[in-house]
PDB file of C-alpha atoms in Angstrom:
ATOM      1  CA  MET A   1       0.000   0.000   0.000  1.00  0.00           C
ATOM      2  CA  HIS A   2       1.205   3.496  -0.786  1.00  0.00           C
ATOM      3  CA  LYS A   3       0.084   7.083  -0.343  1.00  0.00           C
ATOM      4  CA  LYS A   4      -3.386   8.004  -1.591  1.00  0.00           C
ATOM      5  CA  TYR A   5      -4.946  11.413  -2.254  1.00  0.00           C
ATOM      6  CA  PHE A   6      -8.454  11.684  -0.813  1.00  0.00           C
ATOM      7  CA  PHE A   7     -11.064  14.286  -1.763  1.00  0.00           C
ATOM      8  CA  PHE A   8     -14.338  14.421   0.179  1.00  0.00           C
ATOM      9  CA  ASP A   9     -17.573  16.207  -0.686  1.00  0.00           C
ATOM     10  CA  ILE A  10     -19.211  17.883   2.306  1.00  0.00           C
ATOM     11  CA  ASP A  11     -23.027  17.857   2.248  1.00  0.00           C
ATOM     12  CA  GLY A  12     -24.492  14.366   2.305  1.00  0.00           C
ATOM     13  CA  THR A  13     -21.032  12.797   2.306  1.00  0.00           C
ATOM     14  CA  LEU A  14     -19.139  14.025   5.350  1.00  0.00           C
ATOM     15  CA  THR A  15     -22.231  15.575   6.920  1.00  0.00           C
ATOM     16  CA  ASN A  16     -25.682  14.335   7.839  1.00  0.00           C
ATOM     17  CA  ARG A  17     -28.075  16.337   5.648  1.00  0.00           C
ATOM     18  CA  GLU A  18     -30.701  16.394   8.412  1.00  0.00           C
ATOM     19  CA  THR A  19     -28.510  17.620  11.261  1.00  0.00           C
ATOM     20  CA  LYS A  20     -25.857  19.405   9.150  1.00  0.00           C
ATOM     21  CA  GLU A  21     -23.287  17.869  11.490  1.00  0.00           C
ATOM     22  CA  VAL A  22     -20.223  15.842  10.517  1.00  0.00           C
ATOM     23  CA  VAL A  23     -20.928  12.115  10.829  1.00  0.00           C
ATOM     24  CA  PRO A  24     -18.813  11.022  13.843  1.00  0.00           C
ATOM     25  CA  SER A  25     -17.311   7.980  12.125  1.00  0.00           C
ATOM     26  CA  ALA A  26     -16.390  10.146   9.121  1.00  0.00           C
ATOM     27  CA  ARG A  27     -14.473  12.490  11.409  1.00  0.00           C
ATOM     28  CA  VAL A  28     -12.586   9.506  12.829  1.00  0.00           C
ATOM     29  CA  ALA A  29     -11.876   8.246   9.310  1.00  0.00           C
ATOM     30  CA  LEU A  30     -10.327  11.563   8.271  1.00  0.00           C
ATOM     31  CA  LYS A  31      -8.049  11.482  11.289  1.00  0.00           C
ATOM     32  CA  LYS A  32      -6.963   7.898  10.660  1.00  0.00           C
ATOM     33  CA  LEU A  33      -6.279   8.563   6.989  1.00  0.00           C
ATOM     34  CA  LYS A  34      -4.038  11.481   7.928  1.00  0.00           C
ATOM     35  CA  GLU A  35      -2.285   9.391  10.568  1.00  0.00           C
ATOM     36  CA  ALA A  36      -1.605   6.763   7.887  1.00  0.00           C
ATOM     37  CA  GLY A  37       0.198   9.418   5.847  1.00  0.00           C
ATOM     38  CA  HIS A  38      -2.359  10.021   3.121  1.00  0.00           C
ATOM     39  CA  PHE A  39      -3.218  13.417   1.634  1.00  0.00           C
ATOM     40  CA  VAL A  40      -6.755  14.314   2.772  1.00  0.00           C
ATOM     41  CA  ALA A  41      -8.734  17.241   1.373  1.00  0.00           C
ATOM     42  CA  ILE A  42     -12.211  18.673   0.932  1.00  0.00           C
ATOM     43  CA  ALA A  43     -13.773  18.920  -2.544  1.00  0.00           C
ATOM     44  CA  THR A  44     -16.800  21.198  -2.503  1.00  0.00           C
ATOM     45  CA  GLY A  45     -18.851  23.593  -4.559  1.00  0.00           C
ATOM     46  CA  ARG A  46     -18.942  26.003  -1.618  1.00  0.00           C
ATOM     47  CA  ALA A  47     -17.126  29.301  -1.986  1.00  0.00           C
ATOM     48  CA  HIS A  48     -13.822  29.556  -0.130  1.00  0.00           C
ATOM     49  CA  TYR A  49     -15.189  31.867   2.574  1.00  0.00           C
ATOM     50  CA  LYS A  50     -18.017  29.400   3.272  1.00  0.00           C
ATOM     51  CA  ALA A  51     -15.879  26.263   3.243  1.00  0.00           C
ATOM     52  CA  VAL A  52     -12.747  27.296   5.112  1.00  0.00           C
ATOM     53  CA  GLY A  53     -14.407  27.114   8.531  1.00  0.00           C
ATOM     54  CA  PHE A  54     -15.608  23.591   7.829  1.00  0.00           C
ATOM     55  CA  MET A  55     -12.159  22.567   6.640  1.00  0.00           C
ATOM     56  CA  HIS A  56     -10.666  23.718   9.938  1.00  0.00           C
ATOM     57  CA  ASP A  57     -13.456  22.066  11.937  1.00  0.00           C
ATOM     58  CA  VAL A  58     -12.519  18.660  10.521  1.00  0.00           C
ATOM     59  CA  GLU A  59      -8.830  19.478  11.102  1.00  0.00           C
ATOM     60  CA  LEU A  60      -7.776  19.600   7.451  1.00  0.00           C
ATOM     61  CA  SER A  61      -5.553  22.127   5.691  1.00  0.00           C
ATOM     62  CA  ASP A  62      -6.196  21.374   2.011  1.00  0.00           C
ATOM     63  CA  MET A  63      -9.235  21.917  -0.154  1.00  0.00           C
ATOM     64  CA  VAL A  64     -10.680  22.145  -3.637  1.00  0.00           C
ATOM     65  CA  CYS A  65     -13.557  24.607  -3.282  1.00  0.00           C
ATOM     66  CA  ALA A  66     -15.694  27.077  -5.236  1.00  0.00           C
ATOM     67  CA  GLY A  67     -16.654  24.207  -7.526  1.00  0.00           C
ATOM     68  CA  GLY A  68     -13.017  23.538  -8.367  1.00  0.00           C
ATOM     69  CA  GLY A  69     -12.163  27.159  -9.041  1.00  0.00           C
ATOM     70  CA  ALA A  70     -10.267  27.668  -5.788  1.00  0.00           C
ATOM     71  CA  LEU A  71      -7.439  25.661  -4.245  1.00  0.00           C
ATOM     72  CA  VAL A  72      -6.195  25.706  -0.653  1.00  0.00           C
ATOM     73  CA  ILE A  73      -2.880  24.023   0.137  1.00  0.00           C
ATOM     74  CA  ASP A  74      -1.447  24.071   3.666  1.00  0.00           C
ATOM     75  CA  ASP A  75      -4.080  26.662   4.649  1.00  0.00           C
ATOM     76  CA  GLN A  76      -3.043  29.015   1.836  1.00  0.00           C
ATOM     77  CA  LEU A  77      -5.490  30.081  -0.895  1.00  0.00           C
ATOM     78  CA  ILE A  78      -3.508  29.356  -4.065  1.00  0.00           C
ATOM     79  CA  HIS A  79      -6.013  30.715  -6.557  1.00  0.00           C
ATOM     80  CA  ASN A  80      -9.711  31.536  -6.957  1.00  0.00           C
ATOM     81  CA  ILE A  81     -10.914  31.517 -10.569  1.00  0.00           C
ATOM     82  CA  PRO A  82     -13.916  33.698 -11.497  1.00  0.00           C
ATOM     83  CA  LEU A  83     -16.523  32.932 -14.144  1.00  0.00           C
ATOM     84  CA  ASN A  84     -15.765  33.597 -17.792  1.00  0.00           C
ATOM     85  CA  LEU A  85     -16.380  37.337 -17.802  1.00  0.00           C
ATOM     86  CA  ASP A  86     -17.895  37.723 -21.269  1.00  0.00           C
ATOM     87  CA  LYS A  87     -20.240  34.760 -20.827  1.00  0.00           C
ATOM     88  CA  ALA A  88     -21.235  35.940 -17.350  1.00  0.00           C
ATOM     89  CA  LYS A  89     -22.102  39.414 -18.602  1.00  0.00           C
ATOM     90  CA  ALA A  90     -24.143  37.920 -21.461  1.00  0.00           C
ATOM     91  CA  VAL A  91     -26.169  35.796 -18.996  1.00  0.00           C
ATOM     92  CA  ILE A  92     -26.747  38.838 -16.766  1.00  0.00           C
ATOM     93  CA  LYS A  93     -27.906  40.931 -19.726  1.00  0.00           C
ATOM     94  CA  GLN A  94     -30.337  38.250 -20.885  1.00  0.00           C
ATOM     95  CA  ALA A  95     -31.754  37.812 -17.365  1.00  0.00           C
ATOM     96  CA  GLU A  96     -32.344  41.558 -17.120  1.00  0.00           C
ATOM     97  CA  GLU A  97     -34.026  41.651 -20.537  1.00  0.00           C
ATOM     98  CA  LEU A  98     -36.341  38.858 -19.386  1.00  0.00           C
ATOM     99  CA  GLY A  99     -37.220  40.841 -16.260  1.00  0.00           C
ATOM    100  CA  TYR A 100     -35.554  38.658 -13.643  1.00  0.00           C
ATOM    101  CA  GLY A 101     -33.582  39.860 -10.628  1.00  0.00           C
ATOM    102  CA  VAL A 102     -29.822  39.369 -10.506  1.00  0.00           C
ATOM    103  CA  LEU A 103     -27.354  39.152  -7.616  1.00  0.00           C
ATOM    104  CA  LEU A 104     -23.598  39.004  -8.166  1.00  0.00           C
ATOM    105  CA  MET A 105     -20.787  37.711  -5.984  1.00  0.00           C
ATOM    106  CA  LEU A 106     -17.778  39.886  -6.809  1.00  0.00           C
ATOM    107  CA  ASP A 107     -15.348  38.725  -4.129  1.00  0.00           C
ATOM    108  CA  ASP A 108     -14.771  35.985  -1.553  1.00  0.00           C
ATOM    109  CA  SER A 109     -17.356  37.096   1.021  1.00  0.00           C
ATOM    110  CA  ILE A 110     -21.034  37.103   1.965  1.00  0.00           C
ATOM    111  CA  ASP A 111     -21.528  40.313  -0.023  1.00  0.00           C
ATOM    112  CA  VAL A 112     -23.723  40.211  -3.134  1.00  0.00           C
ATOM    113  CA  TYR A 113     -24.270  43.174  -5.454  1.00  0.00           C
ATOM    114  CA  SER A 114     -27.101  44.378  -7.656  1.00  0.00           C
ATOM    115  CA  LYS A 115     -28.355  47.607  -9.208  1.00  0.00           C
ATOM    116  CA  ASN A 116     -31.837  46.943  -7.807  1.00  0.00           C
ATOM    117  CA  ASP A 117     -33.701  44.748  -5.311  1.00  0.00           C
ATOM    118  CA  LEU A 118     -35.700  42.843  -7.915  1.00  0.00           C
ATOM    119  CA  PHE A 119     -34.214  39.494  -6.863  1.00  0.00           C
ATOM    120  CA  ARG A 120     -35.645  39.648  -3.338  1.00  0.00           C
ATOM    121  CA  GLU A 121     -38.916  41.120  -4.583  1.00  0.00           C
ATOM    122  CA  GLN A 122     -39.411  38.137  -6.869  1.00  0.00           C
ATOM    123  CA  CYS A 123     -38.200  35.194  -4.793  1.00  0.00           C
ATOM    124  CA  GLY A 124     -37.202  36.434  -1.344  1.00  0.00           C
ATOM    125  CA  PRO A 125     -33.725  36.312   0.203  1.00  0.00           C
ATOM    126  CA  ARG A 126     -31.024  33.770  -0.535  1.00  0.00           C
ATOM    127  CA  LYS A 127     -31.126  30.656   1.641  1.00  0.00           C
ATOM    128  CA  GLU A 128     -27.881  31.516   3.420  1.00  0.00           C
ATOM    129  CA  PRO A 129     -26.317  34.451   5.310  1.00  0.00           C
ATOM    130  CA  THR A 130     -25.989  37.361   2.884  1.00  0.00           C
ATOM    131  CA  ASN A 131     -25.088  41.045   2.901  1.00  0.00           C
ATOM    132  CA  TYR A 132     -27.044  42.779   0.118  1.00  0.00           C
ATOM    133  CA  ILE A 133     -25.405  45.797  -1.526  1.00  0.00           C
ATOM    134  CA  ILE A 134     -27.900  47.578  -3.776  1.00  0.00           C
ATOM    135  CA  ASP A 135     -26.266  50.237  -5.936  1.00  0.00           C
ATOM    136  CA  PRO A 136     -28.348  51.798  -8.752  1.00  0.00           C
ATOM    137  CA  ALA A 137     -25.124  53.132 -10.269  1.00  0.00           C
ATOM    138  CA  LEU A 138     -23.547  49.671 -10.528  1.00  0.00           C
ATOM    139  CA  ASP A 139     -22.264  49.160 -14.091  1.00  0.00           C
ATOM    140  CA  TYR A 140     -22.269  45.443 -14.898  1.00  0.00           C
ATOM    141  CA  ASP A 141     -20.286  46.042 -18.099  1.00  0.00           C
ATOM    142  CA  ALA A 142     -17.433  47.597 -16.116  1.00  0.00           C
ATOM    143  CA  LEU A 143     -16.943  44.630 -13.774  1.00  0.00           C
ATOM    144  CA  GLN A 144     -13.562  42.904 -13.948  1.00  0.00           C
ATOM    145  CA  ALA A 145     -14.433  39.672 -12.089  1.00  0.00           C
ATOM    146  CA  ILE A 146     -17.667  37.819 -11.294  1.00  0.00           C
ATOM    147  CA  TYR A 147     -17.550  34.708  -9.112  1.00  0.00           C
ATOM    148  CA  LYS A 148     -21.227  33.749  -8.888  1.00  0.00           C
ATOM    149  CA  ILE A 149     -24.526  34.853 -10.363  1.00  0.00           C
ATOM    150  CA  TYR A 150     -27.932  34.332  -8.744  1.00  0.00           C
ATOM    151  CA  ILE A 151     -31.027  34.797 -10.942  1.00  0.00           C
ATOM    152  CA  SER A 152     -34.592  34.769  -9.604  1.00  0.00           C
ATOM    153  CA  ILE A 153     -35.930  32.637 -12.435  1.00  0.00           C
ATOM    154  CA  PRO A 154     -38.373  29.867 -11.435  1.00  0.00           C
ATOM    155  CA  LYS A 155     -37.575  26.311 -12.473  1.00  0.00           C
ATOM    156  CA  GLU A 156     -40.526  26.158 -14.868  1.00  0.00           C
ATOM    157  CA  LYS A 157     -39.274  29.290 -16.661  1.00  0.00           C
ATOM    158  CA  GLU A 158     -35.640  28.237 -16.860  1.00  0.00           C
ATOM    159  CA  ASP A 159     -35.676  27.510 -20.596  1.00  0.00           C
ATOM    160  CA  GLU A 160     -36.354  31.190 -21.252  1.00  0.00           C
ATOM    161  CA  LEU A 161     -32.747  31.798 -20.282  1.00  0.00           C
ATOM    162  CA  THR A 162     -31.283  30.353 -23.470  1.00  0.00           C
ATOM    163  CA  LEU A 163     -27.712  31.199 -22.416  1.00  0.00           C
ATOM    164  CA  LYS A 164     -27.899  29.207 -19.185  1.00  0.00           C
ATOM    165  CA  ASP A 165     -25.827  26.311 -20.518  1.00  0.00           C
ATOM    166  CA  THR A 166     -22.894  28.573 -21.431  1.00  0.00           C
ATOM    167  CA  LEU A 167     -21.829  28.589 -17.766  1.00  0.00           C
ATOM    168  CA  GLY A 168     -21.886  25.980 -15.015  1.00  0.00           C
ATOM    169  CA  HIS A 169     -25.149  26.264 -13.103  1.00  0.00           C
ATOM    170  CA  LEU A 170     -26.988  24.568 -10.240  1.00  0.00           C
ATOM    171  CA  ARG A 171     -30.406  24.830  -8.683  1.00  0.00           C
ATOM    172  CA  PHE A 172     -30.344  23.943  -5.015  1.00  0.00           C
ATOM    173  CA  VAL A 173     -33.719  25.596  -4.328  1.00  0.00           C
ATOM    174  CA  GLU A 174     -36.830  26.138  -6.441  1.00  0.00           C
ATOM    175  CA  GLU A 175     -36.754  29.920  -6.228  1.00  0.00           C
ATOM    176  CA  TYR A 176     -33.520  30.784  -8.030  1.00  0.00           C
ATOM    177  CA  LEU A 177     -30.782  29.554 -10.350  1.00  0.00           C
ATOM    178  CA  MET A 178     -27.109  29.858  -9.412  1.00  0.00           C
ATOM    179  CA  PHE A 179     -24.181  30.125 -11.792  1.00  0.00           C
ATOM    180  CA  GLN A 180     -20.744  29.232 -10.500  1.00  0.00           C
ATOM    181  CA  TYR A 181     -17.488  27.630 -11.546  1.00  0.00           C
ATOM    182  CA  ASP A 182     -18.420  23.945 -11.820  1.00  0.00           C
ATOM    183  CA  GLU A 183     -15.235  21.980 -12.454  1.00  0.00           C
ATOM    184  CA  LYS A 184     -14.446  19.978  -9.318  1.00  0.00           C
ATOM    185  CA  LYS A 185     -12.589  17.416 -11.407  1.00  0.00           C
ATOM    186  CA  GLN A 186     -10.401  20.124 -12.921  1.00  0.00           C
ATOM    187  CA  GLY A 187      -9.737  21.418  -9.422  1.00  0.00           C
ATOM    188  CA  ILE A 188      -8.551  17.961  -8.393  1.00  0.00           C
ATOM    189  CA  LEU A 189      -6.357  17.743 -11.507  1.00  0.00           C
ATOM    190  CA  ASP A 190      -4.886  21.162 -10.694  1.00  0.00           C
ATOM    191  CA  MET A 191      -4.218  20.084  -7.116  1.00  0.00           C
ATOM    192  CA  MET A 192      -2.574  16.831  -8.190  1.00  0.00           C
ATOM    193  CA  LYS A 193      -0.338  18.671 -10.646  1.00  0.00           C
ATOM    194  CA  ILE A 194       0.916  20.928  -7.849  1.00  0.00           C
ATOM    195  CA  LEU A 195       1.376  17.957  -5.514  1.00  0.00           C
ATOM    196  CA  LYS A 196       3.069  15.906  -8.272  1.00  0.00           C
ATOM    197  CA  GLY A 197       0.912  12.903  -7.368  1.00  0.00           C
ATOM    198  CA  ASN A 198      -0.300  10.105  -9.621  1.00  0.00           C
ATOM    199  CA  LEU A 199      -3.921  10.279 -10.735  1.00  0.00           C
ATOM    200  CA  GLU A 200      -4.444   6.552 -10.151  1.00  0.00           C
ATOM    201  CA  ASP A 201      -3.843   7.257  -6.442  1.00  0.00           C
ATOM    202  CA  VAL A 202      -6.782   9.685  -6.194  1.00  0.00           C
ATOM    203  CA  VAL A 203      -9.878   8.633  -4.237  1.00  0.00           C
ATOM    204  CA  VAL A 204     -13.050  10.750  -4.261  1.00  0.00           C
ATOM    205  CA  PHE A 205     -16.197  10.393  -2.143  1.00  0.00           C
ATOM    206  CA  GLY A 206     -19.553  11.948  -3.121  1.00  0.00           C
ATOM    207  CA  ASP A 207     -23.307  11.588  -2.953  1.00  0.00           C
ATOM    208  CA  ASP A 208     -25.143  13.895  -5.355  1.00  0.00           C
ATOM    209  CA  TYR A 209     -25.493  15.009  -8.969  1.00  0.00           C
ATOM    210  CA  ASN A 210     -22.978  17.824  -8.569  1.00  0.00           C
ATOM    211  CA  ASP A 211     -20.352  15.198  -7.643  1.00  0.00           C
ATOM    212  CA  MET A 212     -20.672  13.383 -10.972  1.00  0.00           C
ATOM    213  CA  VAL A 213     -18.157  15.763 -12.550  1.00  0.00           C
ATOM    214  CA  MET A 214     -15.396  14.526 -10.228  1.00  0.00           C
ATOM    215  CA  PHE A 215     -16.080  10.808 -10.746  1.00  0.00           C
ATOM    216  CA  ASP A 216     -13.428   9.807 -13.285  1.00  0.00           C
ATOM    217  CA  PRO A 217     -12.242   6.388 -14.533  1.00  0.00           C
ATOM    218  CA  ARG A 218      -8.620   7.370 -13.942  1.00  0.00           C
ATOM    219  CA  TRP A 219      -9.076   7.083 -10.182  1.00  0.00           C
ATOM    220  CA  THR A 220     -11.253   5.503  -7.485  1.00  0.00           C
ATOM    221  CA  SER A 221     -14.709   7.072  -7.174  1.00  0.00           C
ATOM    222  CA  ILE A 222     -16.802   6.048  -4.173  1.00  0.00           C
ATOM    223  CA  ALA A 223     -20.519   6.809  -3.943  1.00  0.00           C
ATOM    224  CA  MET A 224     -22.263   6.885  -0.597  1.00  0.00           C
ATOM    225  CA  GLY A 225     -25.172   4.513  -0.019  1.00  0.00           C
ATOM    226  CA  ASN A 226     -27.405   7.587   0.179  1.00  0.00           C
ATOM    227  CA  ALA A 227     -26.157   8.839  -3.204  1.00  0.00           C
ATOM    228  CA  CYS A 228     -28.346   9.465  -6.238  1.00  0.00           C
ATOM    229  CA  LYS A 229     -28.784   6.548  -8.643  1.00  0.00           C
ATOM    230  CA  GLU A 230     -26.784   8.175 -11.440  1.00  0.00           C
ATOM    231  CA  LEU A 231     -23.746   8.702  -9.220  1.00  0.00           C
ATOM    232  CA  LYS A 232     -23.860   5.113  -7.986  1.00  0.00           C
ATOM    233  CA  GLU A 233     -23.875   3.909 -11.601  1.00  0.00           C
ATOM    234  CA  LYS A 234     -20.731   5.933 -12.312  1.00  0.00           C
ATOM    235  CA  ALA A 235     -18.903   4.872  -9.134  1.00  0.00           C
ATOM    236  CA  SER A 236     -16.007   2.451  -8.773  1.00  0.00           C
ATOM    237  CA  TYR A 237     -17.557   1.325  -5.510  1.00  0.00           C
ATOM    238  CA  VAL A 238     -20.741   2.028  -3.553  1.00  0.00           C
ATOM    239  CA  THR A 239     -20.397   2.042   0.207  1.00  0.00           C
ATOM    240  CA  ASP A 240     -23.049   2.279   2.937  1.00  0.00           C
ATOM    241  CA  ALA A 241     -24.927   5.509   3.656  1.00  0.00           C
ATOM    242  CA  ASN A 242     -22.856   8.200   5.300  1.00  0.00           C
ATOM    243  CA  VAL A 243     -24.888   8.017   8.518  1.00  0.00           C
ATOM    244  CA  GLU A 244     -24.290   4.249   8.522  1.00  0.00           C
ATOM    245  CA  ASP A 245     -20.526   4.787   8.700  1.00  0.00           C
ATOM    246  CA  GLY A 246     -20.077   4.440   4.933  1.00  0.00           C
ATOM    247  CA  ILE A 247     -16.847   6.425   4.741  1.00  0.00           C
ATOM    248  CA  TYR A 248     -15.201   4.577   7.607  1.00  0.00           C
ATOM    249  CA  LYS A 249     -16.296   1.181   6.248  1.00  0.00           C
ATOM    250  CA  ALA A 250     -14.955   1.905   2.759  1.00  0.00           C
ATOM    251  CA  CYS A 251     -11.585   3.032   4.087  1.00  0.00           C
ATOM    252  CA  GLN A 252     -11.412  -0.032   6.277  1.00  0.00           C
ATOM    253  CA  LYS A 253     -12.403  -2.355   3.407  1.00  0.00           C
ATOM    254  CA  PHE A 254      -9.636  -1.073   1.143  1.00  0.00           C
ATOM    255  CA  GLY A 255      -7.022  -1.098   3.903  1.00  0.00           C
ATOM    256  CA  TRP A 256      -6.366   2.620   3.802  1.00  0.00           C
ATOM    257  CA  PHE A 257      -5.947   2.919   7.564  1.00  0.00           C
ATOM    258  CA  LYS A 258      -2.740   0.907   7.519  1.00  0.00           C
ATOM    259  CA  ASP A 259       0.646   2.572   7.803  1.00  0.00           C
ATOM    260  CA  VAL A 260       1.895   4.019   4.520  1.00  0.00           C
ATOM    261  CA  GLN A 261       5.108   2.422   3.348  1.00  0.00           C
ATOM    262  CA  ASP A 262       7.981   4.434   1.949  1.00  0.00           C
ATOM    263  CA  GLU A 263       7.894   4.591  -1.810  1.00  0.00           C
TER     264      GLU A 263
END
């Protein structure tokens, strides 16, 4: 056995979706993997500012976050890639022409910006802590970086936004559509290039549709027992549900808790 490079999704994988707490056996597994000498990291769609506290809570120092757009190595933010600027501005313009509210994340914080309050008027506030900065003089065309876009378009109206597939997008709630960097696999590839590790030594754990992008035949992809059907079909191995100690059991099954031998 030799050193592996582990990447764990957060919600529904490391955490219980009902309690939002880290599954106790998963926390133990992370510790034992580190003690065995493996590289252990988070892989999440969450923005850096939202994920860094969780990373520290589970006593890790490395992370692929912001949907793969941001890398943290040894507690240092290496980079944070914004959306393609031209495509982002085109999506914003189309949303405005259709009469939908827009919120923009322009930096790594809880701040979101808009020239009006149409977003909240149409669908209410975002489902997470947010500081709204409404500036009627805000010039979208002059922006130099956009990290996320939130559009108050209902699911049944989504096809009106014909440019929606030009950027990575997710809908976690019915009320609004979110555009963000969506390349967790590329984030892992970027991390492995910096670490000079072999791709066949990568192991990823996930549970939901947004984890499908990081399930790759070049490495080991483990789906939780509570994962969606499509992810399980793409997985190298399906373990038990996360709340049934699925992470710990998988690591134990493959012998990853043993001491790492010198290579």
